[in-house]
mmCIF file of C-alpha atoms in Angstrom:
data_model
loop_
_atom_site.group_PDB
_atom_site.id
_atom_site.type_symbol
_atom_site.label_atom_id
_atom_site.label_comp_id
_atom_site.label_asym_id
_atom_site.label_seq_id
_atom_site.Cartn_x
_atom_site.Cartn_y
_atom_site.Cartn_z
ATOM 1 C CA MET C 724 41.205 139.574 106.976
ATOM 2 C CA THR C 725 38.990 137.636 109.397
ATOM 3 C CA SER C 726 39.693 133.895 109.603
ATOM 4 C CA LEU C 727 36.801 131.459 109.126
ATOM 5 C CA ASN C 728 36.673 128.035 110.738
ATOM 6 C CA LEU C 729 35.139 125.996 107.912
ATOM 7 C CA LYS C 730 35.157 122.243 108.473
ATOM 8 C CA PRO C 731 37.070 120.252 105.834
ATOM 9 C CA ASP C 732 33.856 118.731 104.463
ATOM 10 C CA TRP C 733 31.732 121.900 104.695
ATOM 11 C CA TYR C 734 30.847 121.755 100.986
ATOM 12 C CA LEU C 735 29.334 118.266 101.446
ATOM 13 C CA ARG C 736 27.148 119.365 104.353
ATOM 14 C CA SER C 737 25.908 122.548 102.657
ATOM 15 C CA ARG C 738 23.658 123.230 99.679
ATOM 16 C CA LEU C 739 26.636 124.163 97.505
ATOM 17 C CA ARG C 740 26.044 123.613 93.795
ATOM 18 C CA LEU C 741 28.263 124.055 90.774
ATOM 19 C CA ARG C 742 25.958 126.870 89.655
ATOM 20 C CA HIS C 743 27.092 128.823 92.717
ATOM 21 C CA LEU C 744 30.700 128.498 91.579
ATOM 22 C CA HIS C 745 29.735 129.507 88.060
ATOM 23 C CA LEU C 746 27.988 132.587 89.433
ATOM 24 C CA LEU C 747 31.139 133.602 91.321
ATOM 25 C CA ILE C 748 33.226 133.492 88.150
ATOM 26 C CA VAL C 749 30.704 135.366 86.012
ATOM 27 C CA LEU C 750 30.157 138.040 88.648
ATOM 28 C CA ASP C 751 33.894 138.472 89.050
ATOM 29 C CA ASP C 752 34.290 138.841 85.282
ATOM 30 C CA VAL C 753 31.562 141.441 84.749
ATOM 31 C CA LYS C 754 31.481 143.199 88.177
ATOM 32 C CA ASN C 755 27.745 143.857 87.736
ATOM 33 C CA VAL C 756 24.712 141.904 89.005
ATOM 34 C CA GLY C 757 22.522 142.888 86.060
ATOM 35 C CA GLU C 758 25.071 141.814 83.469
ATOM 36 C CA ALA C 759 25.729 138.603 85.384
ATOM 37 C CA ALA C 760 22.004 137.840 85.320
ATOM 38 C CA ARG C 761 21.906 138.451 81.556
ATOM 39 C CA ARG C 762 24.835 136.104 80.929
ATOM 40 C CA LEU C 763 23.327 133.430 83.145
ATOM 41 C CA ALA C 764 19.923 133.834 81.451
ATOM 42 C CA THR C 765 18.174 134.625 84.724
ATOM 43 C CA THR C 766 16.991 137.644 86.713
ATOM 44 C CA GLN C 767 18.811 140.037 89.038
ATOM 45 C CA PRO C 768 16.763 138.899 92.078
ATOM 46 C CA ALA C 769 17.703 135.298 91.282
ATOM 47 C CA VAL C 770 21.402 136.217 91.144
ATOM 48 C CA SER C 771 21.122 138.098 94.431
ATOM 49 C CA ARG C 772 19.421 135.106 96.073
ATOM 50 C CA MET C 773 22.096 132.691 94.844
ATOM 51 C CA LEU C 774 24.837 134.955 96.131
ATOM 52 C CA ALA C 775 23.095 135.357 99.482
ATOM 53 C CA GLU C 776 22.770 131.558 99.741
ATOM 54 C CA LEU C 777 26.471 131.120 99.094
ATOM 55 C CA GLU C 778 27.483 133.801 101.583
ATOM 56 C CA GLU C 779 25.268 132.151 104.199
ATOM 57 C CA MET C 780 26.952 128.789 103.564
ATOM 58 C CA VAL C 781 30.473 130.143 104.106
ATOM 59 C CA GLY C 782 29.491 132.640 106.769
ATOM 60 C CA THR C 783 31.084 135.739 105.277
ATOM 61 C CA LEU C 784 30.624 138.465 102.678
ATOM 62 C CA LEU C 785 32.021 137.491 99.279
ATOM 63 C CA PHE C 786 31.251 140.650 97.301
ATOM 64 C CA ASN C 787 30.951 144.327 98.142
ATOM 65 C CA ARG C 788 28.040 145.989 96.337
ATOM 66 C CA THR C 789 28.890 149.590 95.397
ATOM 67 C CA SER C 790 27.511 152.211 93.047
ATOM 68 C CA LYS C 791 30.442 151.519 90.722
ATOM 69 C CA GLY C 792 29.968 147.766 90.613
ATOM 70 C CA THR C 793 30.176 144.528 92.557
ATOM 71 C CA PHE C 794 33.687 143.650 93.702
ATOM 72 C CA ALA C 795 35.029 140.551 95.434
ATOM 73 C CA THR C 796 36.164 140.728 99.059
ATOM 74 C CA PRO C 797 39.413 138.932 100.046
ATOM 75 C CA HIS C 798 37.361 135.832 100.943
ATOM 76 C CA GLY C 799 35.530 136.186 97.642
ATOM 77 C CA GLU C 800 38.780 136.377 95.700
ATOM 78 C CA SER C 801 40.010 133.215 97.390
ATOM 79 C CA MET C 802 36.812 131.312 96.618
ATOM 80 C CA ILE C 803 36.814 132.556 93.005
ATOM 81 C CA ARG C 804 40.350 131.209 92.470
ATOM 82 C CA HIS C 805 39.256 127.775 93.702
ATOM 83 C CA ALA C 806 36.021 127.927 91.700
ATOM 84 C CA ARG C 807 37.941 128.550 88.486
ATOM 85 C CA TRP C 808 40.139 125.546 89.244
ATOM 86 C CA VAL C 809 37.226 123.205 90.056
ATOM 87 C CA LEU C 810 35.156 124.131 87.005
ATOM 88 C CA GLY C 811 38.229 124.140 84.774
ATOM 89 C CA ASP C 812 39.121 120.638 85.939
ATOM 90 C CA LEU C 813 35.602 119.382 85.189
ATOM 91 C CA GLU C 814 35.731 120.985 81.744
ATOM 92 C CA ARG C 815 39.074 119.304 81.128
ATOM 93 C CA MET C 816 37.585 115.937 82.124
ATOM 94 C CA GLY C 817 34.741 116.404 79.640
ATOM 95 C CA GLN C 818 37.183 117.189 76.855
ATOM 96 C CA ASP C 819 39.248 114.109 77.664
ATOM 97 C CA TRP C 820 36.183 111.872 77.625
ATOM 98 C CA ALA C 821 34.955 113.337 74.335
ATOM 99 C CA GLU C 822 38.162 112.589 72.431
ATOM 100 C CA PRO C 823 38.674 109.177 70.773
ATOM 101 C CA GLY C 824 40.706 107.062 73.146
ATOM 102 C CA GLY C 825 40.565 109.836 75.721
ATOM 103 C CA LEU C 826 40.402 107.449 78.666
ATOM 104 C CA LEU C 827 43.322 105.398 77.366
ATOM 105 C CA ASN C 828 45.764 108.113 76.338
ATOM 106 C CA GLU C 829 46.863 110.756 78.831
ATOM 107 C CA LYS C 830 47.085 114.316 77.520
ATOM 108 C CA VAL C 831 49.527 116.910 78.826
ATOM 109 C CA VAL C 832 48.894 120.504 77.767
ATOM 110 C CA LEU C 833 52.067 122.582 77.578
ATOM 111 C CA GLY C 834 52.399 126.335 77.171
ATOM 112 C CA ILE C 835 55.577 127.825 75.693
ATOM 113 C CA ASN C 836 56.594 131.390 74.980
ATOM 114 C CA SER C 837 58.044 131.853 71.507
ATOM 115 C CA SER C 838 61.799 131.782 70.978
ATOM 116 C CA SER C 839 62.676 131.109 74.620
ATOM 117 C CA ALA C 840 61.719 127.476 74.083
ATOM 118 C CA ALA C 841 62.720 127.212 70.415
ATOM 119 C CA PHE C 842 65.269 124.421 70.949
ATOM 120 C CA LEU C 843 64.701 123.179 74.478
ATOM 121 C CA VAL C 844 61.061 122.155 73.993
ATOM 122 C CA PRO C 845 61.390 120.294 70.651
ATOM 123 C CA ASN C 846 64.430 118.368 71.895
ATOM 124 C CA ALA C 847 62.687 117.479 75.150
ATOM 125 C CA LEU C 848 59.524 116.395 73.308
ATOM 126 C CA VAL C 849 61.501 114.058 71.043
ATOM 127 C CA ARG C 850 63.067 112.464 74.110
ATOM 128 C CA PHE C 851 59.681 112.264 75.861
ATOM 129 C CA GLN C 852 57.890 110.685 72.876
ATOM 130 C CA GLN C 853 60.536 107.997 72.603
ATOM 131 C CA GLU C 854 59.920 107.006 76.209
ATOM 132 C CA ARG C 855 56.182 107.730 76.627
ATOM 133 C CA GLU C 856 54.557 106.887 73.297
ATOM 134 C CA VAL C 857 50.974 106.721 74.587
ATOM 135 C CA VAL C 858 50.990 110.258 76.035
ATOM 136 C CA THR C 859 49.768 113.144 73.865
ATOM 137 C CA VAL C 860 51.423 116.527 74.410
ATOM 138 C CA VAL C 861 49.464 119.554 73.221
ATOM 139 C CA VAL C 862 51.696 122.626 72.751
ATOM 140 C CA ARG C 863 50.216 126.133 72.902
ATOM 141 C CA GLU C 864 52.359 129.183 72.228
ATOM 142 C CA GLY C 865 51.864 132.664 73.651
ATOM 143 C CA SER C 866 53.365 135.362 75.822
ATOM 144 C CA ILE C 867 53.866 134.556 79.495
ATOM 145 C CA GLU C 868 51.174 137.131 80.330
ATOM 146 C CA THR C 869 48.578 135.283 78.229
ATOM 147 C CA LEU C 870 49.667 131.797 79.304
ATOM 148 C CA LEU C 871 49.716 132.211 83.086
ATOM 149 C CA PRO C 872 45.920 132.640 83.576
ATOM 150 C CA ASP C 873 45.385 129.263 81.883
ATOM 151 C CA LEU C 874 47.299 127.525 84.683
ATOM 152 C CA PHE C 875 44.604 128.694 87.106
ATOM 153 C CA THR C 876 41.718 127.328 85.009
ATOM 154 C CA ARG C 877 43.304 123.938 84.132
ATOM 155 C CA LYS C 878 43.647 124.804 80.442
ATOM 156 C CA LEU C 879 47.410 124.298 80.805
ATOM 157 C CA ASP C 880 49.373 121.813 82.896
ATOM 158 C CA LEU C 881 52.888 123.189 82.475
ATOM 159 C CA ILE C 882 54.549 126.282 81.038
ATOM 160 C CA VAL C 883 58.118 126.539 79.784
ATOM 161 C CA ALA C 884 59.049 130.198 79.649
ATOM 162 C CA ARG C 885 61.396 132.895 80.820
ATOM 163 C CA LEU C 886 60.850 133.524 84.514
ATOM 164 C CA GLY C 887 60.248 137.010 85.837
ATOM 165 C CA ALA C 888 58.228 139.100 88.263
ATOM 166 C CA THR C 889 54.883 137.829 86.921
ATOM 167 C CA THR C 890 55.803 134.175 87.512
ATOM 168 C CA TYR C 891 56.786 134.577 91.171
ATOM 169 C CA ALA C 892 53.497 133.925 92.971
ATOM 170 C CA SER C 893 52.627 131.904 96.047
ATOM 171 C CA ASP C 894 50.286 129.586 94.124
ATOM 172 C CA LEU C 895 52.809 128.829 91.363
ATOM 173 C CA VAL C 896 55.664 126.322 91.492
ATOM 174 C CA GLN C 897 58.639 127.001 89.247
ATOM 175 C CA LYS C 898 61.908 125.251 88.549
ATOM 176 C CA ILE C 899 64.839 127.015 86.897
ATOM 177 C CA LEU C 900 66.198 125.046 83.933
ATOM 178 C CA TYR C 901 69.037 127.236 82.643
ATOM 179 C CA GLU C 902 70.230 130.779 82.072
ATOM 180 C CA GLU C 903 69.841 131.776 78.445
ATOM 181 C CA PRO C 904 71.952 134.691 77.163
ATOM 182 C CA MET C 905 70.544 137.170 74.667
ATOM 183 C CA CYS C 906 72.084 139.059 71.768
ATOM 184 C CA ILE C 907 71.174 141.919 69.437
ATOM 185 C CA CYS C 908 70.612 140.918 65.816
ATOM 186 C CA CYS C 909 69.992 142.553 62.463
ATOM 187 C CA SER C 910 69.515 141.594 58.837
ATOM 188 C CA VAL C 911 72.595 140.707 56.775
ATOM 189 C CA GLU C 912 71.758 143.822 54.713
ATOM 190 C CA HIS C 913 71.682 146.147 57.722
ATOM 191 C CA PRO C 914 74.341 148.928 57.838
ATOM 192 C CA LEU C 915 75.534 147.710 61.254
ATOM 193 C CA ALA C 916 76.162 144.222 59.850
ATOM 194 C CA ARG C 917 79.256 145.530 58.082
ATOM 195 C CA LYS C 918 80.712 147.295 61.136
ATOM 196 C CA SER C 919 83.039 145.775 63.717
ATOM 197 C CA GLU C 920 82.774 148.508 66.356
ATOM 198 C CA TYR C 921 79.671 150.149 67.766
ATOM 199 C CA ALA C 922 78.621 152.911 70.106
ATOM 200 C CA TRP C 923 75.408 152.488 72.031
ATOM 201 C CA GLN C 924 74.052 155.560 70.274
ATOM 202 C CA ASP C 925 74.388 153.668 66.974
ATOM 203 C CA LEU C 926 71.646 151.382 68.248
ATOM 204 C CA ALA C 927 69.306 154.320 68.834
ATOM 205 C CA ASN C 928 69.546 155.461 65.231
ATOM 206 C CA HIS C 929 67.674 152.432 63.908
ATOM 207 C CA PRO C 930 64.164 151.030 64.394
ATOM 208 C CA TRP C 931 63.706 148.253 66.955
ATOM 209 C CA ILE C 932 61.542 145.175 67.300
ATOM 210 C CA LEU C 933 60.853 145.079 71.020
ATOM 211 C CA PRO C 934 59.591 142.219 73.211
ATOM 212 C CA PRO C 935 56.034 142.709 74.532
ATOM 213 C CA ALA C 936 55.723 145.273 77.318
ATOM 214 C CA GLY C 937 55.932 143.719 80.771
ATOM 215 C CA SER C 938 57.701 140.547 79.630
ATOM 216 C CA PRO C 939 60.921 139.589 81.478
ATOM 217 C CA VAL C 940 63.008 140.235 78.357
ATOM 218 C CA ARG C 941 61.438 143.651 77.831
ATOM 219 C CA VAL C 942 62.071 144.616 81.455
ATOM 220 C CA GLY C 943 65.754 143.741 81.050
ATOM 221 C CA LEU C 944 66.055 145.550 77.717
ATOM 222 C CA ASP C 945 64.370 148.685 79.045
ATOM 223 C CA MET C 946 66.837 148.673 81.924
ATOM 224 C CA LEU C 947 69.748 148.629 79.453
ATOM 225 C CA PHE C 948 68.148 151.374 77.357
ATOM 226 C CA GLN C 949 67.841 153.510 80.464
ATOM 227 C CA ARG C 950 71.409 152.758 81.549
ATOM 228 C CA TYR C 951 72.859 153.896 78.210
ATOM 229 C CA GLY C 952 70.344 156.632 77.425
ATOM 230 C CA ILE C 953 68.871 154.861 74.406
ATOM 231 C CA ILE C 954 65.520 155.930 72.947
ATOM 232 C CA PRO C 955 64.787 153.722 69.903
ATOM 233 C CA ARG C 956 63.832 155.712 66.823
ATOM 234 C CA GLY C 957 61.013 153.400 65.796
ATOM 235 C CA ARG C 958 59.295 150.577 67.643
ATOM 236 C CA VAL C 959 57.307 147.452 66.895
ATOM 237 C CA GLU C 960 56.366 145.077 69.730
ATOM 238 C CA SER C 961 56.344 141.439 68.666
ATOM 239 C CA ALA C 962 57.052 138.034 70.211
ATOM 240 C CA SER C 963 56.641 136.137 66.924
ATOM 241 C CA MET C 964 59.949 134.813 65.633
ATOM 242 C CA LEU C 965 58.683 134.472 62.045
ATOM 243 C CA ASN C 966 57.263 137.994 62.084
ATOM 244 C CA ASN C 967 60.489 139.372 63.558
ATOM 245 C CA MET C 968 62.660 137.687 60.936
ATOM 246 C CA VAL C 969 60.613 139.214 58.101
ATOM 247 C CA LEU C 970 60.547 142.620 59.817
ATOM 248 C CA MET C 971 64.316 142.627 60.167
ATOM 249 C CA ASP C 972 64.621 142.029 56.420
ATOM 250 C CA LYS C 973 62.021 144.585 55.389
ATOM 251 C CA SER C 974 62.590 147.436 57.849
ATOM 252 C CA MET C 975 66.288 147.205 58.779
ATOM 253 C CA ALA C 976 65.199 146.876 62.419
ATOM 254 C CA LEU C 977 67.277 145.591 65.310
ATOM 255 C CA CYS C 978 65.943 142.716 67.400
ATOM 256 C CA LEU C 979 66.830 141.009 70.682
ATOM 257 C CA MET C 980 67.074 137.201 70.418
ATOM 258 C CA PRO C 981 68.253 134.239 72.467
ATOM 259 C CA VAL C 982 71.825 133.390 71.457
ATOM 260 C CA ALA C 983 70.919 129.799 70.550
ATOM 261 C CA VAL C 984 68.165 130.947 68.161
ATOM 262 C CA ALA C 985 70.278 133.707 66.647
ATOM 263 C CA THR C 986 73.209 131.325 66.103
ATOM 264 C CA TYR C 987 70.962 128.900 64.240
ATOM 265 C CA HIS C 988 69.793 131.596 61.814
ATOM 266 C CA ALA C 989 73.219 133.261 61.547
ATOM 267 C CA GLU C 990 74.736 129.964 60.398
ATOM 268 C CA ARG C 991 72.194 129.972 57.586
ATOM 269 C CA HIS C 992 73.103 133.562 56.661
ATOM 270 C CA ARG C 993 69.692 134.895 57.629
ATOM 271 C CA LEU C 994 70.916 137.432 60.184
ATOM 272 C CA VAL C 995 73.984 138.894 61.881
ATOM 273 C CA MET C 996 74.682 138.826 65.619
ATOM 274 C CA LEU C 997 76.159 142.142 66.718
ATOM 275 C CA SER C 998 79.273 141.819 68.879
ATOM 276 C CA ILE C 999 77.754 143.498 71.918
ATOM 277 C CA ASP C 1000 78.068 141.643 75.192
ATOM 278 C CA LEU C 1001 74.800 141.770 77.121
ATOM 279 C CA PRO C 1002 74.516 141.027 80.863
ATOM 280 C CA LEU C 1003 72.234 138.263 82.133
ATOM 281 C CA VAL C 1004 69.366 140.565 83.103
ATOM 282 C CA PHE C 1005 66.591 138.871 81.145
ATOM 283 C CA GLY C 1006 65.622 136.057 83.523
ATOM 284 C CA PRO C 1007 66.263 132.289 83.364
ATOM 285 C CA ILE C 1008 64.223 129.739 81.435
ATOM 286 C CA GLY C 1009 62.101 127.576 83.715
ATOM 287 C CA VAL C 1010 59.091 125.282 83.963
ATOM 288 C CA ILE C 1011 55.998 126.411 85.869
ATOM 289 C CA HIS C 1012 52.881 124.680 87.168
ATOM 290 C CA HIS C 1013 50.077 125.530 89.573
ATOM 291 C CA ALA C 1014 50.691 124.558 93.191
ATOM 292 C CA SER C 1015 47.315 122.767 93.319
ATOM 293 C CA LEU C 1016 48.196 120.457 90.430
ATOM 294 C CA ASP C 1017 49.245 116.966 91.491
ATOM 295 C CA LEU C 1018 51.701 116.160 88.715
ATOM 296 C CA SER C 1019 51.088 112.791 87.079
ATOM 297 C CA ALA C 1020 53.964 110.407 86.424
ATOM 298 C CA SER C 1021 53.979 111.517 82.778
ATOM 299 C CA MET C 1022 54.113 115.204 83.702
ATOM 300 C CA LYS C 1023 57.018 114.545 86.078
ATOM 301 C CA HIS C 1024 58.789 112.629 83.331
ATOM 302 C CA LEU C 1025 58.289 115.497 80.880
ATOM 303 C CA VAL C 1026 59.799 117.914 83.397
ATOM 304 C CA LYS C 1027 62.750 115.531 83.730
ATOM 305 C CA CYS C 1028 63.190 115.617 79.942
ATOM 306 C CA PHE C 1029 63.314 119.416 80.092
ATOM 307 C CA GLU C 1030 65.993 119.209 82.790
ATOM 308 C CA ILE C 1031 68.086 116.744 80.772
ATOM 309 C CA GLU C 1032 67.897 118.795 77.562
ATOM 310 C CA ALA C 1033 68.614 122.024 79.425
ATOM 311 C CA ALA C 1034 71.785 120.446 80.799
ATOM 312 C CA LEU C 1035 72.806 119.248 77.335
ATOM 313 C CA MET C 1036 72.251 122.546 75.557
ATOM 314 C CA THR C 1037 75.497 124.120 74.419
ATOM 315 C CA MET C 1038 75.478 127.849 74.845
ATOM 316 C CA VAL C 1039 77.329 129.806 72.165
ATOM 317 C CA PRO C 1040 79.952 132.043 73.820
ATOM 318 C CA SER C 1041 79.161 135.687 73.300
ATOM 319 C CA THR C 1042 81.905 137.787 71.735
ATOM 320 C CA SER C 1043 83.644 140.479 73.672
ATOM 321 C CA GLY C 1044 82.182 143.824 72.813
ATOM 322 C CA LEU C 1045 80.663 147.013 74.099
ATOM 323 C CA GLU C 1046 80.694 147.528 77.848
#
C-alpha cells in the first residue's frame, strides 16, 4: 500500500466536512453509489462529486468502482474506520447533552457477554458505585461478535467478555482478568444426573445447547467434540442463560456453563454439574477497549474494580472425571 504524507492538520486546511465522512460510512455499508444517493436523499452525480472532492483532498483513491459494486481501497478502509469513530463520538456527545444532568454526571457504557460476566460484573459494579456515586454505568448484554463493532463507533466504552480470536486486533486493547473453567450441566431430571460414571459417547446421545458459532467457548467445545468424536444428536444455539435453564428443564439437553454460574444454580437444586473435567480451552475473561479511547479516570477505576473482583473470585474446584 502506497504511503501518503498528509500533514497533521490536513483536515483543517482542506474543505473536509462531516458530510464527507457520513458519505464514506454509507457507501461502505451499501457498496453502491445509487443506493448511497437514495439514503442520503441526493443524486448519484452529487455522491460522485463528493467522493471525488474527498479523494482530491487526501490525494488517493478511496473506493474502487466495479460492475459488482463500489468497494473501499486500503486507504478507504482506514479512513472509514476513523470516520465511524469521529461521527460516533459526536453522536455520543449529543446523547450526553440531551440527558438530564448529562454534563454533570459521567456515563460509562459497558458491554458484557451473558454468563461469562454473571458474577464478576455485578460485584465490580457494586464496588464501583460505592466509590463513584456520580458516575452512571449503562450495561448492554450481547455476544462478543455483536458487541465488538460498537467499540469502533463509540457506542460502547468497555467490554467484559471471554477473549478469543475475534478480540485480538491491533486497534483493540485487552487485559486478561482471570481464567474461568467450564463444566457440562444438565437438569436434575436428566438421566445422566443419576449416573456417577460417563463415557464421552453418552454425551452424544442427548440434545445439546451450544454456544453461538464462532464464540470462544464454541471454538473450544467444537475442538473437544472433534477430539472425542462427538456429534450431538440435537442442537440449539443460545447464549441466554435464562433460555438455557428453561431448555435444560424442558428438553433434557446438556449445556456448557462457567463453573461459578453452574455452582450457584446447583446449590439451589436447579441443575447438576457432570463430573467431567474439562481443559482450559475456552479462553480467559478480560476487559477490552478501543486503542483510540483515552480512558477517563472513572473508566480506569472501573477496570480496577474488575481486577479486584477477579482476584477475589473463588473458583470451585472441578471434580476428577473423564479424561
